[in-house]
Short mmCIF file of C-alpha atoms and ligand atoms in Angstrom, two decimals:
data_model
loop_
_atom_site.label_atom_id
_atom_site.label_comp_id
_atom_site.label_asym_id
_atom_site.label_seq_id
_atom_site.Cartn_x
_atom_site.Cartn_y
_atom_site.Cartn_z
CA MET W 1 4.29 -32.55 -28.59
CA MET W 2 5.98 -31.17 -25.54
CA THR W 3 3.58 -29.78 -23.36
CA LYS W 4 3.41 -27.03 -21.68
CA SER W 5 5.55 -27.21 -18.00
CA GLY W 6 7.85 -29.18 -20.60
CA LEU W 7 8.36 -26.08 -22.17
CA LEU W 8 8.74 -23.61 -19.12
CA ARG W 9 11.13 -26.58 -17.69
CA ALA W 10 13.34 -25.77 -20.22
CA LEU W 11 13.01 -22.36 -20.38
CA LEU W 12 14.33 -22.62 -16.47
CA ARG W 13 16.75 -24.40 -17.42
CA ARG W 14 18.40 -21.94 -20.04
CA PRO W 15 20.79 -19.54 -18.16
CA GLY W 16 19.53 -16.09 -17.18
CA LEU W 17 16.08 -14.29 -15.68
CA VAL W 18 13.04 -14.99 -17.30
CA PRO W 19 10.83 -12.21 -17.50
CA MET W 20 7.11 -13.01 -16.62
CA VAL W 21 4.45 -11.44 -16.92
CA GLY W 22 0.89 -10.68 -15.32
CA ALA W 23 -2.38 -10.99 -16.90
CA HIS W 24 -5.69 -10.31 -15.96
CA ASP W 25 -7.90 -12.77 -19.00
CA ALA W 26 -7.52 -14.20 -22.18
CA LEU W 27 -6.79 -10.64 -24.66
CA SER W 28 -3.78 -9.37 -22.34
CA ALA W 29 -2.27 -12.73 -22.17
CA LYS W 30 -2.53 -12.78 -26.26
CA LEU W 31 -0.85 -9.57 -25.84
CA ILE W 32 1.84 -10.03 -23.66
CA GLU W 33 2.48 -13.33 -25.69
CA ALA W 34 2.62 -11.53 -28.81
CA ALA W 35 5.33 -8.31 -27.02
CA GLY W 36 7.68 -11.60 -26.82
CA PHE W 37 6.98 -12.62 -23.43
CA PRO W 38 7.61 -16.73 -22.27
CA VAL W 39 5.90 -16.80 -19.98
CA ILE W 40 2.37 -15.69 -18.12
CA TRP W 41 1.56 -14.43 -14.72
CA SER W 42 -2.56 -16.04 -14.08
CA SER W 43 -2.27 -12.96 -11.42
CA SER W 44 -4.84 -13.00 -8.51
CA PHE W 45 -4.78 -9.67 -7.36
CA ALA W 46 -5.04 -8.98 -11.45
CA VAL W 47 -7.73 -11.49 -12.26
CA SER W 48 -9.82 -9.82 -8.62
CA ALA W 49 -9.77 -6.37 -10.17
CA ALA W 50 -10.45 -7.00 -13.85
CA GLN W 51 -12.87 -9.83 -14.12
CA ARG W 52 -14.96 -9.10 -10.62
CA ALA W 53 -13.91 -5.30 -9.68
CA VAL W 54 -12.59 -6.97 -5.89
CA PRO W 55 -10.08 -6.79 -3.99
CA ASP W 56 -7.47 -9.78 -3.76
CA VAL W 57 -8.44 -11.08 -0.55
CA ASN W 58 -9.12 -14.76 -1.20
CA LEU W 59 -13.18 -13.25 -2.70
CA LEU W 60 -12.10 -16.03 -5.49
CA THR W 61 -12.99 -19.15 -4.77
CA MET W 62 -10.91 -21.62 -6.46
CA THR W 63 -13.38 -22.75 -9.58
CA GLU W 64 -12.90 -18.89 -10.39
CA ASN W 65 -9.49 -18.76 -11.02
CA LEU W 66 -8.61 -21.59 -12.08
CA GLU W 67 -11.28 -20.57 -14.93
CA ALA W 68 -9.54 -17.77 -15.15
CA ALA W 69 -5.91 -19.12 -15.75
CA LEU W 70 -7.76 -21.66 -18.41
CA PHE W 71 -9.21 -18.50 -20.38
CA ILE W 72 -5.57 -17.25 -19.94
CA ASP W 73 -3.83 -20.84 -20.67
CA GLU W 74 -6.10 -21.00 -23.76
CA ALA W 75 -5.98 -18.34 -25.58
CA VAL W 76 -1.72 -18.60 -25.62
CA ALA W 77 1.23 -21.04 -26.86
CA ALA W 78 3.35 -19.63 -23.88
CA PRO W 79 3.37 -21.58 -20.30
CA VAL W 80 0.64 -19.80 -18.11
CA ILE W 81 1.85 -20.29 -13.90
CA ALA W 82 -0.81 -19.73 -12.11
CA ASP W 83 -1.11 -17.82 -8.89
CA VAL W 84 -2.98 -20.17 -6.96
CA ASP W 85 -2.88 -17.34 -3.37
CA ASN W 86 -2.60 -19.65 -0.16
CA GLY W 87 -4.39 -22.92 -1.77
CA TYR W 88 -7.02 -21.75 -0.91
CA GLY W 89 -7.78 -23.64 1.84
CA ASN W 90 -5.82 -25.85 3.93
CA VAL W 91 -3.95 -28.45 2.95
CA VAL W 92 -6.64 -30.50 1.96
CA ASN W 93 -7.79 -28.04 -0.09
CA VAL W 94 -3.27 -27.91 -1.39
CA VAL W 95 -5.03 -31.37 -2.75
CA ARG W 96 -7.72 -30.61 -4.83
CA THR W 97 -6.34 -27.33 -6.25
CA VAL W 98 -2.92 -29.51 -7.98
CA GLN W 99 -4.95 -32.07 -8.75
CA GLU W 100 -7.36 -29.12 -10.91
CA TYR W 101 -4.84 -26.91 -11.67
CA GLU W 102 -2.48 -29.42 -12.97
CA ARG W 103 -5.61 -31.72 -14.78
CA ALA W 104 -6.53 -27.75 -16.44
CA GLY W 105 -2.90 -28.18 -18.24
CA ILE W 106 -1.37 -24.75 -16.16
CA ALA W 107 2.81 -25.06 -16.49
CA GLY W 108 2.75 -24.38 -13.10
CA ILE W 109 0.89 -22.98 -9.60
CA CYS W 110 2.53 -20.35 -7.01
CA MET W 111 1.43 -20.67 -3.62
CA GLU W 112 1.77 -18.49 -0.48
CA ASP W 113 2.61 -18.62 3.33
CA ASN W 114 -0.69 -16.77 4.49
CA VAL W 115 -3.14 -17.51 6.03
CA PHE W 116 -6.45 -17.86 4.61
CA PRO W 117 -8.02 -15.59 4.03
CA LYS W 118 -5.52 -13.71 2.62
CA LYS W 119 -5.01 -10.26 1.98
CA CYS W 120 -3.12 -8.93 -0.93
CA SER W 121 0.63 -8.41 0.12
CA LEU W 122 0.71 -4.84 -1.65
CA TYR W 123 -2.14 -3.35 0.61
CA PRO W 124 -0.60 -1.06 2.65
CA GLY W 125 -1.61 -0.55 6.43
CA MET W 126 -2.63 -4.05 7.10
CA LYS W 127 -2.40 -6.50 9.90
CA ARG W 128 -0.53 -9.41 8.46
CA GLU W 129 -0.69 -13.51 10.15
CA LEU W 130 0.76 -15.88 8.27
CA LEU W 131 1.18 -19.58 8.71
CA SER W 132 3.44 -21.33 11.32
CA VAL W 133 6.51 -23.05 8.63
CA GLU W 134 5.45 -26.48 9.82
CA GLU W 135 2.12 -25.75 8.65
CA PHE W 136 3.48 -24.11 5.20
CA ALA W 137 5.65 -26.36 4.48
CA GLY W 138 3.11 -29.66 4.92
CA LYS W 139 1.58 -27.55 1.60
CA VAL W 140 4.22 -27.53 0.41
CA ARG W 141 4.87 -31.38 0.41
CA ALA W 142 1.60 -32.52 -0.27
CA ALA W 143 1.48 -29.89 -3.35
CA VAL W 144 4.45 -32.47 -4.18
CA ASP W 145 2.95 -35.47 -3.27
CA THR W 146 0.38 -35.28 -5.23
CA ARG W 147 1.45 -33.94 -8.46
CA LYS W 148 1.53 -36.76 -11.41
CA ASP W 149 3.54 -34.84 -13.90
CA PRO W 150 7.04 -33.85 -12.22
CA ASP W 151 7.14 -31.14 -15.18
CA PHE W 152 4.12 -29.00 -13.06
CA VAL W 153 6.70 -26.48 -11.28
CA LEU W 154 5.96 -25.88 -7.56
CA ILE W 155 6.82 -22.33 -6.67
CA ALA W 156 6.29 -21.44 -2.84
CA ARG W 157 6.28 -17.80 -1.76
CA VAL W 158 7.42 -16.81 1.60
CA GLU W 159 5.15 -12.93 3.13
CA ALA W 160 7.68 -12.71 5.54
CA LEU W 161 9.22 -9.70 4.53
CA ILE W 162 5.90 -8.50 3.44
CA ALA W 163 4.48 -9.52 7.25
CA GLY W 164 7.70 -7.68 8.68
CA TRP W 165 9.53 -9.99 10.52
CA GLY W 166 12.74 -9.80 9.52
CA MET W 167 15.51 -11.94 7.49
CA LYS W 168 15.85 -14.22 9.37
CA GLU W 169 11.81 -15.38 9.34
CA ALA W 170 12.56 -15.19 5.73
CA LEU W 171 16.09 -17.08 4.95
CA ARG W 172 13.77 -19.94 7.66
CA ARG W 173 10.46 -20.30 6.23
CA ALA W 174 12.83 -20.15 2.24
CA HIS W 175 15.04 -22.69 3.48
CA ALA W 176 12.39 -24.98 5.31
CA TYR W 177 9.78 -24.42 1.93
CA ALA W 178 12.67 -25.68 -0.57
CA ASP W 179 13.64 -28.46 1.75
CA ALA W 180 9.77 -29.40 1.79
CA GLY W 181 9.99 -29.77 -1.75
CA ALA W 182 9.29 -25.81 -3.83
CA ASP W 183 10.53 -26.34 -7.94
CA MET W 184 10.74 -22.14 -6.50
CA VAL W 185 11.28 -19.77 -3.52
CA LEU W 186 9.32 -16.71 -4.59
CA MET W 187 10.87 -13.88 -1.99
CA HIS W 188 8.06 -11.16 -1.78
CA SER W 189 9.94 -7.66 -0.71
CA LYS W 190 7.66 -4.60 0.02
CA SER W 191 10.45 -2.61 0.48
CA LYS W 192 10.79 0.19 -1.45
CA THR W 193 14.14 -0.56 -3.23
CA ALA W 194 15.69 -3.64 -3.71
CA ALA W 195 18.08 -3.88 -1.00
CA GLU W 196 16.38 -6.20 0.60
CA ILE W 197 15.91 -8.80 -1.99
CA LEU W 198 19.99 -8.48 -2.45
CA GLU W 199 21.05 -9.01 0.50
CA PHE W 200 18.44 -11.53 0.62
CA MET W 201 19.87 -13.15 -2.59
CA ARG W 202 23.85 -12.80 -0.85
CA LEU W 203 22.07 -15.75 1.54
CA TRP W 204 20.02 -17.84 -0.39
CA ASP W 205 22.70 -20.92 -0.26
CA ARG W 206 20.37 -23.89 -1.99
CA PRO W 207 19.81 -24.12 -5.09
CA THR W 208 16.53 -23.16 -5.06
CA PRO W 209 16.09 -21.05 -8.18
CA VAL W 210 14.19 -17.94 -6.42
CA VAL W 211 11.63 -15.28 -7.78
CA VAL W 212 10.68 -11.93 -7.01
CA VAL W 213 7.75 -8.91 -7.93
CA PRO W 214 8.73 -5.57 -7.83
CA THR W 215 6.38 -4.10 -7.95
CA LEU W 216 7.13 -2.07 -4.67
CA TYR W 217 10.76 -1.51 -5.98
CA PRO W 218 10.16 -0.55 -9.21
CA SER W 219 13.79 1.58 -10.66
CA VAL W 220 15.56 -2.17 -9.89
CA ALA W 221 17.46 -3.42 -13.34
CA PHE W 222 16.32 -6.45 -14.64
CA ALA W 223 20.61 -7.12 -14.49
CA GLU W 224 21.08 -6.17 -11.22
CA LEU W 225 18.30 -8.53 -10.07
CA GLU W 226 19.89 -10.84 -13.00
CA GLY W 227 23.17 -10.32 -11.82
CA ALA W 228 22.40 -11.29 -8.09
CA GLY W 229 21.26 -14.78 -9.60
CA ILE W 230 17.46 -14.30 -9.56
CA LYS W 231 15.72 -16.47 -11.91
CA MET W 232 12.38 -15.52 -12.98
CA VAL W 233 10.92 -11.92 -12.26
CA ILE W 234 6.86 -11.07 -12.27
CA TRP W 235 6.17 -8.23 -13.32
CA ALA W 236 2.71 -8.80 -11.91
CA ASN W 237 -0.07 -5.88 -11.93
CA GLN W 238 1.65 -3.40 -14.96
CA VAL W 239 -0.46 -4.59 -18.16
CA LEU W 240 -3.41 -4.27 -16.10
CA ARG W 241 -2.54 -0.43 -14.81
CA GLY W 242 -1.48 0.47 -18.35
CA ALA W 243 -5.54 -0.54 -19.72
CA VAL W 244 -6.50 0.94 -17.17
CA GLN W 245 -5.42 4.84 -18.03
CA GLY W 246 -6.21 4.05 -21.16
CA MET W 247 -9.49 3.10 -20.72
CA GLN W 248 -9.94 6.48 -18.23
CA GLN W 249 -7.55 8.45 -20.58
CA THR W 250 -10.26 6.87 -23.61
CA LEU W 251 -13.46 7.77 -21.56
CA GLN W 252 -11.93 11.27 -20.09
CA THR W 253 -12.01 12.36 -24.07
CA LEU W 254 -15.64 10.34 -24.38
CA ALA W 255 -16.89 13.13 -22.64
CA ARG W 256 -15.02 16.21 -22.92
CA GLU W 257 -15.20 16.15 -27.10
CA ARG W 258 -18.28 13.33 -27.60
CA ARG W 259 -17.89 12.64 -31.08
CA LEU W 260 -14.99 9.28 -31.94
CA ASP W 261 -12.73 10.34 -34.92
CA ALA W 262 -11.63 12.51 -31.14
CA LEU W 263 -10.58 8.33 -29.74
CA ASP W 264 -8.48 7.49 -33.79
CA SER W 265 -5.08 8.10 -31.76
CA HIS W 266 -6.37 6.38 -27.94
CA ILE W 267 -7.88 3.62 -29.50
CA VAL W 268 -6.60 1.24 -31.59
CA PRO W 269 -8.08 0.62 -34.95
CA LEU W 270 -11.12 -2.76 -34.47
CA GLU W 271 -8.63 -4.57 -36.77
CA GLU W 272 -6.06 -4.99 -34.12
CA ILE W 273 -8.97 -6.79 -32.14
CA TYR W 274 -9.58 -8.54 -35.21
CA LYS W 275 -6.53 -9.62 -35.35
CA HIS W 276 -6.21 -11.23 -32.02
CA VAL W 277 -9.85 -12.59 -31.50
CA GLY W 278 -8.52 -14.66 -35.33
CA VAL W 279 -12.17 -13.26 -37.45
CA ASP W 280 -9.60 -14.56 -40.16
CA GLU W 281 -9.28 -18.28 -38.52
CA PHE W 282 -12.90 -17.65 -38.04
CA LYS W 283 -14.17 -16.96 -41.87
CA ALA W 284 -11.85 -19.78 -42.56
CA ILE W 285 -13.37 -22.27 -40.95
CA GLU W 286 -16.50 -20.97 -42.19
CA ASP W 287 -15.78 -20.76 -45.89
CA ALA W 288 -14.54 -24.56 -45.30
CA TYR W 289 -17.50 -26.26 -43.62
CA LEU W 290 -20.51 -24.04 -44.18
CA PRO W 291 -22.40 -25.69 -47.01
CA ALA W 292 -23.35 -22.58 -49.00
CA SER W 293 -26.21 -24.72 -50.92
CA PRO W 294 -29.46 -22.67 -51.69
CA GLY W 295 -31.59 -24.95 -49.67
CA SER W 296 -28.76 -24.40 -47.10
CA ALA W 297 -30.52 -21.89 -43.86
CA ARG W 298 -28.08 -19.43 -44.41
CA ALA W 299 -28.91 -19.27 -48.21
CA ALA W 300 -32.47 -19.34 -47.44
CA ASN W 301 -31.80 -16.12 -44.84
CA ALA W 302 -29.94 -14.30 -46.70
CA ALA W 303 -32.60 -14.93 -49.50
CA THR W 304 -34.55 -13.33 -47.05
CA PRO W 305 -36.52 -9.50 -48.36
CA ALA W 306 -35.36 -6.37 -46.54
CA GLY W 307 -38.45 -6.04 -43.27
CA SER W 308 -39.68 -9.15 -43.30
CA GLU W 309 -38.50 -12.17 -40.05
CA PRO W 310 -36.39 -14.60 -41.40
CA SER W 311 -37.54 -18.12 -41.63
CA PRO W 312 -37.19 -20.76 -38.79
CA PRO W 313 -34.11 -22.34 -39.15
CA PRO W 314 -34.74 -26.41 -39.86
CA PRO W 315 -34.33 -28.82 -36.86
CA ASP W 316 -30.73 -30.44 -37.61
CA ARG W 317 -29.81 -26.85 -36.97
CA ALA W 318 -31.30 -25.23 -33.91
CA VAL W 319 -29.07 -25.77 -31.49
CA ALA W 320 -26.51 -23.31 -33.08
CA THR W 321 -28.61 -20.84 -35.15
CA SER W 322 -31.31 -20.69 -32.75
CA HIS W 323 -28.50 -19.74 -29.51
CA GLY W 324 -25.73 -18.12 -31.21
CA ALA W 325 -22.81 -19.27 -31.02
CA LEU W 326 -23.55 -22.54 -29.48
CA ALA W 327 -20.51 -24.85 -29.66
CA THR W 328 -19.54 -26.81 -31.99
CA THR W 329 -16.78 -28.86 -32.76
CA ASN W 330 -13.80 -30.86 -35.04
CA ARG W 331 -14.53 -34.21 -34.08
CA PRO W 332 -16.76 -36.20 -35.17
CA SER W 333 -18.89 -35.41 -33.42
CA GLU W 334 -18.98 -33.99 -28.45
CA THR W 335 -21.69 -33.66 -26.28
CA VAL W 336 -21.09 -29.69 -24.81
CA THR W 337 -22.40 -29.92 -21.67
CA ARG W 338 -24.30 -26.57 -20.63
CA SER W 339 -25.01 -26.15 -17.02
CA HIS W 340 -26.78 -23.08 -17.30
CA THR W 341 -30.02 -21.90 -19.05
CA ALA W 342 -29.91 -18.40 -19.45
CA ASP W 343 -28.97 -18.25 -22.87
CA ARG W 344 -32.07 -19.89 -24.03
CA PRO W 345 -34.29 -17.40 -25.86
CA PRO W 346 -38.16 -16.64 -24.72
CA GLY W 347 -40.60 -20.02 -25.34
CA SER W 348 -37.58 -22.41 -25.68
CA THR W 349 -38.55 -25.57 -23.96
CA ARG W 350 -34.47 -26.95 -24.20
CA THR W 351 -33.28 -28.13 -20.79
CA ALA W 352 -30.17 -27.83 -19.25
CA SER W 353 -28.03 -30.83 -20.15
CA ALA W 354 -26.16 -32.32 -23.14
CA VAL W 355 -26.53 -31.49 -25.98
CA THR W 356 -24.85 -33.28 -29.05
CA VAL W 357 -23.79 -31.28 -31.85
CA ALA W 358 -23.04 -33.30 -35.16
CA SER W 359 -19.58 -32.58 -36.81
CA ASN W 360 -21.34 -30.16 -39.99
CA THR W 361 -23.53 -28.38 -37.22
CA PRO W 362 -23.52 -24.37 -38.92
CA VAL W 363 -20.15 -23.06 -36.71
CA GLY W 364 -21.04 -19.61 -34.76
CA VAL W 365 -17.73 -19.63 -33.39
CA SER W 366 -14.12 -21.65 -33.47
CA PRO W 367 -13.15 -24.79 -32.27
CA ALA W 368 -11.08 -23.23 -29.90
CA ALA W 369 -14.02 -20.15 -28.93
CA ALA W 370 -16.34 -24.03 -28.42
CA ARG W 371 -14.21 -25.20 -25.89
CA GLN W 372 -14.17 -22.43 -24.40
CA ALA W 373 -17.76 -22.06 -24.88
CA ALA W 374 -18.13 -25.46 -22.94
CA ARG W 375 -15.74 -24.96 -20.15
CA ALA W 376 -17.01 -21.33 -18.82
CA ASN W 377 -19.84 -23.49 -17.85
CA GLN W 378 -17.71 -26.74 -16.76
CA PRO W 379 -14.78 -25.03 -15.17
CA CYS W 380 -13.41 -28.16 -13.43
CA ARG W 381 -13.53 -30.83 -16.06
C1 LIG G 1 -0.18 -11.33 -7.81
O1 LIG G 1 -0.07 -11.27 -8.93
O2 LIG G 1 -1.82 -11.29 -7.94
C2 LIG G 1 0.24 -11.51 -6.71
C3 LIG G 1 2.08 -10.63 -6.82
O3 LIG G 1 0.05 -12.21 -6.28
S1 LIG G 1 0.88 -9.68 -5.83
O4 LIG G 1 0.12 -9.04 -5.94
O5 LIG G 1 2.18 -8.53 -5.73
O6 LIG G 1 1.21 -9.88 -4.08
MG1 LIG G 2 -1.69 -13.01 -6.05
#
């Protein structure tokens, strides 16, 4: 089976401009894929905003961003390129960042030449500092030397135009990062039109492909970017912004009308959510593996008269039934390490350590969701 990085490389080898759409979580990634977009951007802007409601200024750690990228990656078959800000520190942090993202199966990363802590390029009125070109080129070389999978894509992002340092400096940096081995160069611009980026493309004389993020010059047409020879365009935060508008409109209607059927035209039917989270697959797993013999806990509880307490599960089922959707796998047995115990019921004496779940343990979740639950507690494997 092709790796996701291999898939991404194959996509990039094809002629033409590749659109990449920003996700903020697993569900948004699924919707992006379902809409037919071939590559997903794990956006630091969108993840910071949606998952923590904080600004995009290096407040989230590498492990938090990696966890977000993993949830996004696991939800889709499409390759994911993760925004790793400035690599979360100096060149030493970059080495670990590359190791962790590559090991996690992310297809590629994009790293920018902002100092740590960075400030999102879109925020107006910020005093901006960049790393020296030598230091950032060193980060790129370190990333190139660290990756084991030659298909793992490394994008070096130039912030010179964002910082107001001019086209000459932007070109100097782009050249240096391409020379350092970056697979692609992202040239960011805060200009209100595409003129600045189109000028950069006229001056760009290297084979290294170019990526752009037209958030602040949104009227540029796809064909215009493609015609300029740009290889990839990131539509980074529009899905998040559409979702916020949808939530706000829904909430305004609810506050005004105070009845749920007033929302019908604003919200998707429940079945749409069931489809995206795989309720049918969940049911198929239960049907295939969950014993329905009269002696089982399920049958016993189903027979419990309404209003009376269900009987306790037999000891060998305690993990799955008393802690909700703990975990199971499609392998013979798997050890799931849980690093916290917040979901333990009061009075439980089980310690936070390793729990071995037998393959015939009744399931509460699909194998993919179980792995996700395990990963939530182990972002850096
Ligand atoms: C992101 O989506 O997090 C990006 C693109 O890095 S931008 O917000 O334009 O910096
Ligand atoms: Mg970002």
